[in-house]
XYZ file of C-alpha atoms in Angstrom:
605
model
C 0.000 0.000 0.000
C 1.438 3.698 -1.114
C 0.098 6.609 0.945
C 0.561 9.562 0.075
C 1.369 12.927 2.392
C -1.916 13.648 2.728
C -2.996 10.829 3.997
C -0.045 10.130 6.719
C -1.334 14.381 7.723
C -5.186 12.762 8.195
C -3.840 10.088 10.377
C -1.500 12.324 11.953
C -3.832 15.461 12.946
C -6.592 12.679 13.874
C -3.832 11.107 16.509
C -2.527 15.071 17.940
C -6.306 16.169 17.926
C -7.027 13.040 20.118
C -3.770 14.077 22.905
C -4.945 17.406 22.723
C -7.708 16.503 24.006
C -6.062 15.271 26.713
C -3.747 17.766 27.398
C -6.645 20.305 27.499
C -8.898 18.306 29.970
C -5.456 17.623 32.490
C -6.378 20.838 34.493
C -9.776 20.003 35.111
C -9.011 16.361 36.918
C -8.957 17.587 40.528
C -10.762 14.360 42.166
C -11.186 11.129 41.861
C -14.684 11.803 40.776
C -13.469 13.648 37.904
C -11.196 11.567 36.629
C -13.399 8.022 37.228
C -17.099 9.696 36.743
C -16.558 12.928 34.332
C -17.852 14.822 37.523
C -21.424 13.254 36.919
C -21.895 16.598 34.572
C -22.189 15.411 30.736
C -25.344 16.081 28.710
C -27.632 12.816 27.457
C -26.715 13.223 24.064
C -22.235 13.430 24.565
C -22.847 10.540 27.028
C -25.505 8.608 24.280
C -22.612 9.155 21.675
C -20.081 7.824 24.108
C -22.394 5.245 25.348
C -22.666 3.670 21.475
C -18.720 4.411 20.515
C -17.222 2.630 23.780
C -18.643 -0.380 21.903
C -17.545 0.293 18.531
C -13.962 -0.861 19.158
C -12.746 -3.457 17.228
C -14.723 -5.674 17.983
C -17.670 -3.459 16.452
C -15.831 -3.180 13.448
C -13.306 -5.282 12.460
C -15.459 -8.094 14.002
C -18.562 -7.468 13.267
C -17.279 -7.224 9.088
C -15.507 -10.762 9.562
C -18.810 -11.969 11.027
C -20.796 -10.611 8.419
C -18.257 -12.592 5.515
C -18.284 -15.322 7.897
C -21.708 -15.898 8.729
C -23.600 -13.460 6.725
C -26.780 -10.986 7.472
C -27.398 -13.276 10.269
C -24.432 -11.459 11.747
C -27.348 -8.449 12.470
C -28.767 -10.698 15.484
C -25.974 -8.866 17.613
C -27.698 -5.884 16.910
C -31.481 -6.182 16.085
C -32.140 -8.922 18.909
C -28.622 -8.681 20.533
C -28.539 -5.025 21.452
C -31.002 -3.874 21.559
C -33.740 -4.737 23.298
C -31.349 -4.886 26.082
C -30.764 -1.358 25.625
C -34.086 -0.561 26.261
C -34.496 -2.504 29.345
C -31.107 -0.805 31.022
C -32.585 2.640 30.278
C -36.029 2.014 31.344
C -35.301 -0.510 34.244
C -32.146 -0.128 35.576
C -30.433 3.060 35.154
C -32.646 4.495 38.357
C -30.889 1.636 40.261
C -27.200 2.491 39.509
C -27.459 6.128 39.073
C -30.164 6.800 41.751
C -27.942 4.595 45.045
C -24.521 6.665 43.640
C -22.531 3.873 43.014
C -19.330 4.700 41.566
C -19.396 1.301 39.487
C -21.243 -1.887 39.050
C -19.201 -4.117 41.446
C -20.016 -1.145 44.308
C -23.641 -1.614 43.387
C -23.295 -5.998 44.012
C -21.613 -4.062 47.409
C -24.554 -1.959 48.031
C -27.587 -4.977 47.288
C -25.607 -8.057 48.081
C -22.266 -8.110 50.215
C -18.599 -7.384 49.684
C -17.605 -10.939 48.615
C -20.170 -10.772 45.530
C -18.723 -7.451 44.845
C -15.129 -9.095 44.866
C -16.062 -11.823 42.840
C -17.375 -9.382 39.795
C -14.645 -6.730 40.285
C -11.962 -9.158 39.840
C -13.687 -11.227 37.206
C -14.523 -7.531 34.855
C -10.921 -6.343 35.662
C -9.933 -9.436 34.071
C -12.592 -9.125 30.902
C -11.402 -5.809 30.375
C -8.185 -6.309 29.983
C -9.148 -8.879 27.443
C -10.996 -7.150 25.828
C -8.308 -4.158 25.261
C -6.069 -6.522 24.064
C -8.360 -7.847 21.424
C -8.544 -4.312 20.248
C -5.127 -3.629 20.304
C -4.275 -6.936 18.433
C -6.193 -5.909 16.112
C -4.928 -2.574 15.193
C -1.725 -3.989 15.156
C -2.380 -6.706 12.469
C -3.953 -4.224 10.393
C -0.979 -2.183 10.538
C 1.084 -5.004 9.571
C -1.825 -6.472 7.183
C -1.547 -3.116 5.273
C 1.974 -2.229 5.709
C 2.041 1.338 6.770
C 5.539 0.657 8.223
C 6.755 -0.916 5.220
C 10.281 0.469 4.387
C 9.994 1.992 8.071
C 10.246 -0.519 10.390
C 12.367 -4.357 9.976
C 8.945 -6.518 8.801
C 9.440 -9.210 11.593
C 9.321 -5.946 14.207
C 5.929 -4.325 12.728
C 3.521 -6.259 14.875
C 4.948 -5.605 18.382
C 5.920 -1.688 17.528
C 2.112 -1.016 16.396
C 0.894 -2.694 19.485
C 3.405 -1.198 21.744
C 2.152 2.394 19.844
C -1.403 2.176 20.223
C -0.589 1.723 23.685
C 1.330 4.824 24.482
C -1.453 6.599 22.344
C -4.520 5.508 24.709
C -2.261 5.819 27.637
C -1.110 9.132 26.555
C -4.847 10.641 26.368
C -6.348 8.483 29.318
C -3.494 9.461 31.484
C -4.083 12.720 31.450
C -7.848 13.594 31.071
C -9.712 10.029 32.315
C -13.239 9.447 31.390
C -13.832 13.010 30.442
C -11.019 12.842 27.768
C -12.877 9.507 27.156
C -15.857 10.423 26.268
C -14.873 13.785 24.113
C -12.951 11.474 22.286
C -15.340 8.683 21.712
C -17.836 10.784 20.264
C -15.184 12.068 17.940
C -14.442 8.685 17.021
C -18.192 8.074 16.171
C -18.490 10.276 13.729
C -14.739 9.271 12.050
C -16.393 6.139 12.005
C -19.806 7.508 9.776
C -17.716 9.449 7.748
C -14.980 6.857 7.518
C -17.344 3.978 6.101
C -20.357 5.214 4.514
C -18.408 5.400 1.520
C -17.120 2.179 1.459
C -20.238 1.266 1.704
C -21.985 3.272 -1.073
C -18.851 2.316 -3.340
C -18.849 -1.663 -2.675
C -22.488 -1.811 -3.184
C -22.224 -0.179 -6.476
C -19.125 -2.399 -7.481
C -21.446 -5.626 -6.539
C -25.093 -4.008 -7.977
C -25.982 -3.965 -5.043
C -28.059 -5.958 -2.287
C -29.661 -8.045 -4.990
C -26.109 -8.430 -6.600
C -24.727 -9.852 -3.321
C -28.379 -12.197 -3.175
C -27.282 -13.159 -6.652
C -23.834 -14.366 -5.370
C -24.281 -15.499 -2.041
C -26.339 -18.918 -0.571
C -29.568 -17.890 0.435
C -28.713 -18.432 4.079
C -26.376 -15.565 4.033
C -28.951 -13.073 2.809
C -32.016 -13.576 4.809
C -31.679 -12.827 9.206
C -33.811 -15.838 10.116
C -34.065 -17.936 7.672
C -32.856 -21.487 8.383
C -33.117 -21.002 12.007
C -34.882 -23.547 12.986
C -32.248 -26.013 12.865
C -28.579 -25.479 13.897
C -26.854 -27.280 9.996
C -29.212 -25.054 7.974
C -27.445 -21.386 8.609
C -24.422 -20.213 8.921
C -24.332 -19.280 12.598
C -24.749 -23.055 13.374
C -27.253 -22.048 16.032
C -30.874 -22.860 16.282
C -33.513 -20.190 16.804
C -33.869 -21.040 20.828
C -29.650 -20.560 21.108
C -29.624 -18.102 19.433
C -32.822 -16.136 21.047
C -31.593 -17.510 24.680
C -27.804 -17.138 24.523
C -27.170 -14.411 22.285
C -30.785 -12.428 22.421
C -31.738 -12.892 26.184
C -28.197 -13.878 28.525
C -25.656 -12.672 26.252
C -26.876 -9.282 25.265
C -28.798 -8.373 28.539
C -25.173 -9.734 30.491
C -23.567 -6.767 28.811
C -25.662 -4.080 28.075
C -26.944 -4.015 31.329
C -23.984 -4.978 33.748
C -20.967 -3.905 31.888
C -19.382 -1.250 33.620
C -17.306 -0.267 30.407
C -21.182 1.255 29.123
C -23.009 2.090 32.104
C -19.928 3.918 33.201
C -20.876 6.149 30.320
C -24.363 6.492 31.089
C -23.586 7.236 34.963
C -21.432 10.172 33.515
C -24.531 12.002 32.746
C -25.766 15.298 34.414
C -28.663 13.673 35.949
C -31.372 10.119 36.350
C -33.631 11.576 33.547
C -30.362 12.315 31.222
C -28.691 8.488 32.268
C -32.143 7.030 31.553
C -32.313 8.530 28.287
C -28.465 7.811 27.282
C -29.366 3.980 26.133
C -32.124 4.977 24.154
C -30.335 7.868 22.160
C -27.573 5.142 21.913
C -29.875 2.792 20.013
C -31.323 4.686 17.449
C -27.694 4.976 15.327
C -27.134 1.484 16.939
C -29.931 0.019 15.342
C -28.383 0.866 11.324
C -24.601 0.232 11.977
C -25.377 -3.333 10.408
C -25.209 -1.239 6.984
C -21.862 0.366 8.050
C -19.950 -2.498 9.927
C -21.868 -5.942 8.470
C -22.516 -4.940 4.560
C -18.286 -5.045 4.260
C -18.507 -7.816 5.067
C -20.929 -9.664 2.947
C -20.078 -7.341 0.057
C -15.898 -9.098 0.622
C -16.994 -12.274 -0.199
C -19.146 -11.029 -3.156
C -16.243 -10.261 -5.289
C -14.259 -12.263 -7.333
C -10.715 -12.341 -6.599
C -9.932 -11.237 -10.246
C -11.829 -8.518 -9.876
C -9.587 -6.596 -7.305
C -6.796 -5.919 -8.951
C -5.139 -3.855 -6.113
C -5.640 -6.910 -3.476
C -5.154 -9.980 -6.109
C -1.503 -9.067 -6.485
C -1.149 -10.267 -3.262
C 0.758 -13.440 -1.826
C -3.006 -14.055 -0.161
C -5.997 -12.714 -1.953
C -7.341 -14.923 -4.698
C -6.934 -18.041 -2.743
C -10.418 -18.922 -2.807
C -12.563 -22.420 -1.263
C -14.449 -24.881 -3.326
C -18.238 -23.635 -4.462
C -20.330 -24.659 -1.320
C -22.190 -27.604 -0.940
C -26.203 -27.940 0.277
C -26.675 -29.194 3.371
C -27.435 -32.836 3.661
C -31.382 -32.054 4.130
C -31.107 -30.233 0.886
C -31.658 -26.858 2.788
C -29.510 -23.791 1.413
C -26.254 -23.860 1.518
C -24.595 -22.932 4.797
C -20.869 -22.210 3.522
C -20.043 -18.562 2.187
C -17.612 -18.125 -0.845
C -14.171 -16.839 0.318
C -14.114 -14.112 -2.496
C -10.927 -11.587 -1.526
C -10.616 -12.519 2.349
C -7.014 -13.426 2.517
C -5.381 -16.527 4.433
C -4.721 -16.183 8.017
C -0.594 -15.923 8.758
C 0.663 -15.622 11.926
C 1.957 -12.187 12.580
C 4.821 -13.187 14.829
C 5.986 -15.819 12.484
C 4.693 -14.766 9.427
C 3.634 -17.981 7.797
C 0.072 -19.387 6.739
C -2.191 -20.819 9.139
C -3.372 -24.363 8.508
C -6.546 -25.934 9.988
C -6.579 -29.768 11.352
C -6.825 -31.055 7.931
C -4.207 -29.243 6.305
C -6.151 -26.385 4.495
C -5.850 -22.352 4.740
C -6.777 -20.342 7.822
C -8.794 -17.507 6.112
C -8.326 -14.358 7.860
C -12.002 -12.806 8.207
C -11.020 -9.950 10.582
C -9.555 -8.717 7.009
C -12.697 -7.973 5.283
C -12.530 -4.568 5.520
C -9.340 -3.531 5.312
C -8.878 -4.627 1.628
C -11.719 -3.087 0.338
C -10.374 0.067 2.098
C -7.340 -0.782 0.102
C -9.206 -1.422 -3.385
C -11.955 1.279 -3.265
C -10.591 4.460 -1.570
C -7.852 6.748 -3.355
C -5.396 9.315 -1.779
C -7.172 10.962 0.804
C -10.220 9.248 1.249
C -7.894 6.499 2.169
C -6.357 8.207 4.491
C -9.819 9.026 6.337
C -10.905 5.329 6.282
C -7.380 4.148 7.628
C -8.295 6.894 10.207
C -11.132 5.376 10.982
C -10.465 2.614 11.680
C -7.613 3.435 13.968
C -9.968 4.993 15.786
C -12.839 2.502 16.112
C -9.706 0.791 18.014
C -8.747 3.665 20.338
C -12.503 3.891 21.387
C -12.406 0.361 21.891
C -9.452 0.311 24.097
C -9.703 3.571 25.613
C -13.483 2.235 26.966
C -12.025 -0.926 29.036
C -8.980 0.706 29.926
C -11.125 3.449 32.145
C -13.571 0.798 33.212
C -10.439 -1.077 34.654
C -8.937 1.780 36.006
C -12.277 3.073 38.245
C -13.314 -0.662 39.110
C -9.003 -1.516 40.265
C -9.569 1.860 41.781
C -12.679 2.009 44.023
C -13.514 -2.063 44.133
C -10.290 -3.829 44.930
C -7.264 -1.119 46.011
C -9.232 1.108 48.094
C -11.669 -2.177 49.517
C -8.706 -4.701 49.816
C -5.404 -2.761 50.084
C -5.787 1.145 51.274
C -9.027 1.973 53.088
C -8.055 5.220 54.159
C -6.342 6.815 51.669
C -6.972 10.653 50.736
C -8.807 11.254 47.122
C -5.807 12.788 45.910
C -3.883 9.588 46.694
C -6.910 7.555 45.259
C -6.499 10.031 41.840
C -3.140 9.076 41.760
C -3.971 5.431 41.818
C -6.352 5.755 39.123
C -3.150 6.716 36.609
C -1.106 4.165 37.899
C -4.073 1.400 37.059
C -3.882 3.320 33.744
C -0.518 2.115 33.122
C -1.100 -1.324 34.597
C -4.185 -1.863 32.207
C -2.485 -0.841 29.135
C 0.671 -3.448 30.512
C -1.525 -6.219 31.140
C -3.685 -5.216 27.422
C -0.308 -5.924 25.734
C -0.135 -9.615 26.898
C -3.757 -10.035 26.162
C -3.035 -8.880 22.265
C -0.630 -11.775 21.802
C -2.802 -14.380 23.456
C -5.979 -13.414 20.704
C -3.862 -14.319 17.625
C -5.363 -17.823 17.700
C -8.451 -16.364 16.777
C -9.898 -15.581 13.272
C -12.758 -13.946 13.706
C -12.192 -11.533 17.123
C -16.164 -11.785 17.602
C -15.359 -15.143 18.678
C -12.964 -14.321 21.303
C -14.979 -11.498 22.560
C -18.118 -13.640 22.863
C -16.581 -16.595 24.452
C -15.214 -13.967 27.037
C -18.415 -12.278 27.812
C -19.878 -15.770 28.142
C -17.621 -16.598 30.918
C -17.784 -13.105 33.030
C -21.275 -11.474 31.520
C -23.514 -14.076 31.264
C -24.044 -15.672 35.060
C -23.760 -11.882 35.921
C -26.476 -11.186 34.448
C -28.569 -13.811 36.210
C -27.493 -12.057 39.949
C -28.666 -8.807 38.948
C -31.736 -9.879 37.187
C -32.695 -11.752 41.105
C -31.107 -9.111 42.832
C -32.961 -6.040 41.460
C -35.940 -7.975 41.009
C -36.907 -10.599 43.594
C -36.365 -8.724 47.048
C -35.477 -12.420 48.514
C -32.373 -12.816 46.952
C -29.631 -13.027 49.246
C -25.587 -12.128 49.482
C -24.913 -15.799 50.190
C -26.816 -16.848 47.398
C -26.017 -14.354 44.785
C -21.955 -15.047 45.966
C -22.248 -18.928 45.285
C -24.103 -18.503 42.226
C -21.740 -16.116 40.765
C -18.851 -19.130 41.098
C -21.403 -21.926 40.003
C -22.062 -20.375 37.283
C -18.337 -19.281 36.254
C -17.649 -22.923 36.680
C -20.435 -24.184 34.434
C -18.882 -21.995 31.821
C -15.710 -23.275 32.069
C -17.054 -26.679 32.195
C -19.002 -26.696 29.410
C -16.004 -25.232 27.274
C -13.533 -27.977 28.653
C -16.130 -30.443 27.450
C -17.036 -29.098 24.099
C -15.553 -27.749 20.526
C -15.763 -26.035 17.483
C -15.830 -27.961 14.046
C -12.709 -27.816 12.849
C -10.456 -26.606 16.168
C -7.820 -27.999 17.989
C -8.336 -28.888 21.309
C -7.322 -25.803 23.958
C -8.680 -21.999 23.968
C -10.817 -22.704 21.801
C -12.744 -25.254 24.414
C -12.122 -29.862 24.642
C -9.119 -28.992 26.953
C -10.953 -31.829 29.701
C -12.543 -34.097 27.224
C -14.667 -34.126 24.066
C -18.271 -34.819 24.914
C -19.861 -32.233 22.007
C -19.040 -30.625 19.165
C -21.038 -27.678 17.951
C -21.235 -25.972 13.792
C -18.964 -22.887 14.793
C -17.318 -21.203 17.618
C -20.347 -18.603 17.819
C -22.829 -21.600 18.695
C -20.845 -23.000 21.310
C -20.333 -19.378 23.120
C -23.922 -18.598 22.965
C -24.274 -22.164 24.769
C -21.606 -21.951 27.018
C -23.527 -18.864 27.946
C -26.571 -20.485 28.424
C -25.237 -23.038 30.745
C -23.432 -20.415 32.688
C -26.698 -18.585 33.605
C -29.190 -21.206 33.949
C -26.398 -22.580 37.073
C -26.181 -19.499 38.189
C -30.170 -18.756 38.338
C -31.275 -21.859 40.136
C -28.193 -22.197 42.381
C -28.973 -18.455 43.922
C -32.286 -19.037 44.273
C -31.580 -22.891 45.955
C -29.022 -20.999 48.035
C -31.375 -17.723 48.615
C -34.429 -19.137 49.873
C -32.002 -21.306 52.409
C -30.326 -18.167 54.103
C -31.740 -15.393 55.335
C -32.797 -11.790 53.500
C -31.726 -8.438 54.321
C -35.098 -6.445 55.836
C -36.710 -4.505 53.440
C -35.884 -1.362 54.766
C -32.502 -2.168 53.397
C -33.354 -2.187 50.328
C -34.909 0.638 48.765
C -33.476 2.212 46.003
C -31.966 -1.209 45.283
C -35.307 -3.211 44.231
C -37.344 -2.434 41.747
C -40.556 -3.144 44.194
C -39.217 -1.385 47.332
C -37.944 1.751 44.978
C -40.309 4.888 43.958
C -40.833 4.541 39.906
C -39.449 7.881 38.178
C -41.604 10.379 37.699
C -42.336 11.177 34.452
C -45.429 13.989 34.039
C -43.532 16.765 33.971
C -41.455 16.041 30.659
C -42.835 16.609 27.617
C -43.720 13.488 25.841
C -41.062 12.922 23.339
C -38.556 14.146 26.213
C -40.095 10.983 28.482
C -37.908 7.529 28.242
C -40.721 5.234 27.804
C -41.943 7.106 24.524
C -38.397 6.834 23.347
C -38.329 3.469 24.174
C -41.614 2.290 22.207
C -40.056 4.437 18.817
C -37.204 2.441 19.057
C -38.543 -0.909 19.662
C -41.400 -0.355 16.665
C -38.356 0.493 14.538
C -36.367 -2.745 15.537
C -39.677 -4.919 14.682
C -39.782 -3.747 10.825
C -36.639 -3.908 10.472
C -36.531 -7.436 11.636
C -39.401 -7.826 8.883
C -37.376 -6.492 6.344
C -34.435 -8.433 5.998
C -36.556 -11.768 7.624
């Protein structure tokens, strides 16, 4: 790839304009508060913004494009019936709980229903999803990098890898450092709209290339074209999930575990001047949540449209053009369930450089790279330069978002509970920037440990299945059935951890090799694809957790009720609502959105 100055001055004004931002926001961090909580003093619609771009790391897009090649439209389940709904029900349910008892975090809020061992349990569990998570993103923006070779001539090629990770590290740091969650959130709404701007064309321009969305139903199975079609069994679409796995573990446990107890959003909505404002930061979040599918999905689908021979920029390359056999129907004579490769290169390993082989000998093809080489074949000097930009900072927003989660949670939940009680909040600030450094340290190790994965989705959702999922079963009890107990909620928090990592010692993926990918105890069950098995494994983990906490629960005793209010939905006052005008009120925002998700659910059917 040749840029040209104007695009290294995009890239470079995008990355000073981001530090800047930092710098300028330094002299305004004078507590903890401020630098964990943005001083509770945001408006709905920054905080909405920054609610929506936290998420739209790389896993947002770089994943969600290699889902959509790899498993087609039915990739838009993680939004339509994977976001959210859930979305909805955090705004309207259960941001009165977490911003209306002042917790600083989620874990404090486990503190403030249930006791301090539940709240250790999910504070040291998130810290460690978050660093995960990070280092997903930051893998990723390193094998782009080295994917597109921006340091080529620059840097020794077996050195690329580690100096891109090691950059995007001081870069976060850098901005993080000095301006914490506020710098965070300016930033992230930046980001958004480098995002919009970044892909819309690529959109509009592979669409044309292709004819269109009937050109890519021409091309592509049938399965990879319609949402829900060939759900009712797990062999007849691509996912490899029936409809009741894929409504349970990815629409109900999966999406609900995040969007509701993941402190790396709800941090953002707790940023926000006031209940009415944090109640309404979900819903603004959802409406440009609800068409990112056409930004972040379409790439992908429209990369495995295109002939090889066709792309004359990424043909010339060692990779592109290596293309698998025409797919086969599946044995019921149902459409077919296997998408053509069309330009997605073979997976090499960016340490050692060479090709990737599966269990049978065959090419590793590298999904995650569906949208960087249509950035390379459709957008000239400049314009490349913006979408390179973009996607930089889709992984800035994406690290940036867990490293401040892990800094407050390290913070408040485990140094100042476990290790300094009484420390002053200017020592406590001071911790927060030193967790800053540790997070980005520990994000580094969990880059390398990702590159067995080729499709990050998978990662991420098998991570979110261990930590999210049973979570989501102690708040749904705890907010929700005054009886629930610390006892119960603490014991059912580890059950269901272990059934999670039970489940994934016992089962595989088609086509993996026993170990991170799950069969490291024995082989008992193999699922279609990596995605069926997380959204199972997640399953498992919060049905145990469920009916062990309420076992557990109605054998121990219950806190009075007095206790409890503000914590309960029954023992807590309902917001009040009369005196907004009615498209200002949450529940009316809530219905527009929810009509909207039904047709378009209908559309693409």
């Amino acid at each position: 790839m040749n840029l040209t100055y104007i695009d290294w001055l995009i890239m470079l004004v995008y990355f000073i304009f981001v530090l800047g931002i930092g710098f300028a926001l330094k002299r305004y961090m004078r507590t903890s508060n401020d630098f964990f909580l943005a001083g509770r003093s945001i408006p709905a619609w920054i905080c909405g913004l920054a609610f929506i771009s936290a998420n739209l790391g790389a896993q947002e897009v770089i994943g969600m494009g290699a889902s959509g090649a790899k498993y087609g439209i039915a990739t838009s389940h993680f939004y339509w019936i994977g976001a959210i709904p859930a979305m909805v029900f955090v705004g309207i349910f259960m941001m009165p709980f977490y911003y209306g008892s002042k917790a600083r975090s989620v874990p404090e809020y486990l503190r403030m229903r249930f006791d301090e061992k539940t709240r250790a349990v999910n504070a040291f569990s998130f810290a460690i999803m978050t660093v995960f998570s990070s280092g997903i993103s930051m893998y990723a923006m390193a094998l782009l990098i080295q994917t597109l070779g921006l340091f080529k001539g620059i840097i020794p090629d077996p050195y690329v890898f580690h100096v891109s990770i090691v950059l995007s590290a001081i870069i976060v740091l850098g901005y993080i450092f000095l301006g914490g969650l506020t710098s965070a959130i300016y930033n992230e709404v930046l980001q958004f709209f480098l995002i919009v701007a970044g892909f819309a064309p690529l959109v509009f321009l592979g669409l044309k290339h292709v004819g269109g969305w009937h050109g890519i139903q021409q091309t592509l199975p049938t399965a990879f074209t319609h949402s829900w079609r060939g759900m009712a069994h797990a062999n007849t679409n691509p996912l490899g999930v029936e409809w009741f796995g894929l409504a349970m573990g990815l629409g109900f446990v999966l999406s609900f575990g995040y969007w509701c107890t993941d402190f790396l959003v709800v941090q953002r909505a707790m940023a926000a001047d006031s209940e009415e404002s944090a109640r309404r930061v979900p819903l603004i979040a959802a409406i440009p949540k609800m068409f990112f599918p056409f930004l972040v999905i379409l790439p992908g689908l429209i990369a495995v449209s295109i002939v090889p021979k066709a792309m004359n920029k990424v043909a010339s390359t060692q990779t592109a053009g290596i293309t698998a056999p025409a797919p086969a129907a599946a044995a019921d004579g149902s459409a077919a369930i296997a998408a053509p490769k069309g330009i997605i290169p073979v997976k090499t390993n960016p340490v050692t450089g060479k090709a990737v082989l599966d269990e049978k000998g065959q090419p590793v093809y590298n999904y995650d790279l569906a949208i960087p080489v249509l950035l390379l074949n459709y957008f000239p000097t400049g314009i490349l330069g913006l979408g390179l930009t973009a996607l930089l900072a889709s992984f800035m927003s994406g690290m940036a978002g867990n490293v401040t989660a892990f800094n407050t949670v390290w913070t408040y939940d485990i140094y100042q509970s476990y290790i300094k009680k009484d420390g002053t909040d200017e020592h406590y600030l001071w911790m927060g920037r030193m967790a800053t450094i540790g997070g980005i340290i520990l994000s580094i190790a969990a880059a390398y440990a990702a590159t067995s994965f080729n499709n990050i989705m998978d990662a991420l959702q098998l991570v979110f299945s261990f930590v999210n999922a049973p979570l989501f079963a102690t708040f749904l009890l705890g907010m929700f059935w005054k009886r629930t107990t610390g006892h119960g909620a603490f014991i059912g928090l580890l059950s269901g951890t272990g059934a999670a990592l039970l489940h994934h010692g016992l089962t595989i993926p088609m086509g993996a090799n026993p170990g991170i990918h799950g069969g490291w105890l024995s082989i008992v069950h193999t699922y279609p694809s990596d995605m069926a098995m997380n959204f199972w494994t997640a399953i498992f983990a919060f049905a145990t957790n469920l009916i062990v906490t309420i076992v557990i629960s109605l054998m121990t005793k219950s806190r009075p009720d007095e206790e409890l209010v503000g914590l309960v939905y029954s023992l807590t006052p309902k917001p009040v609502e009369h005196h907004m005008r009615w498209w200002e009120k949450p529940s009316t925002l809530a219905i527009g959105v929810l009509a909207l998700l039904v047709v378009l659910n209908l559309v693409f059917a």
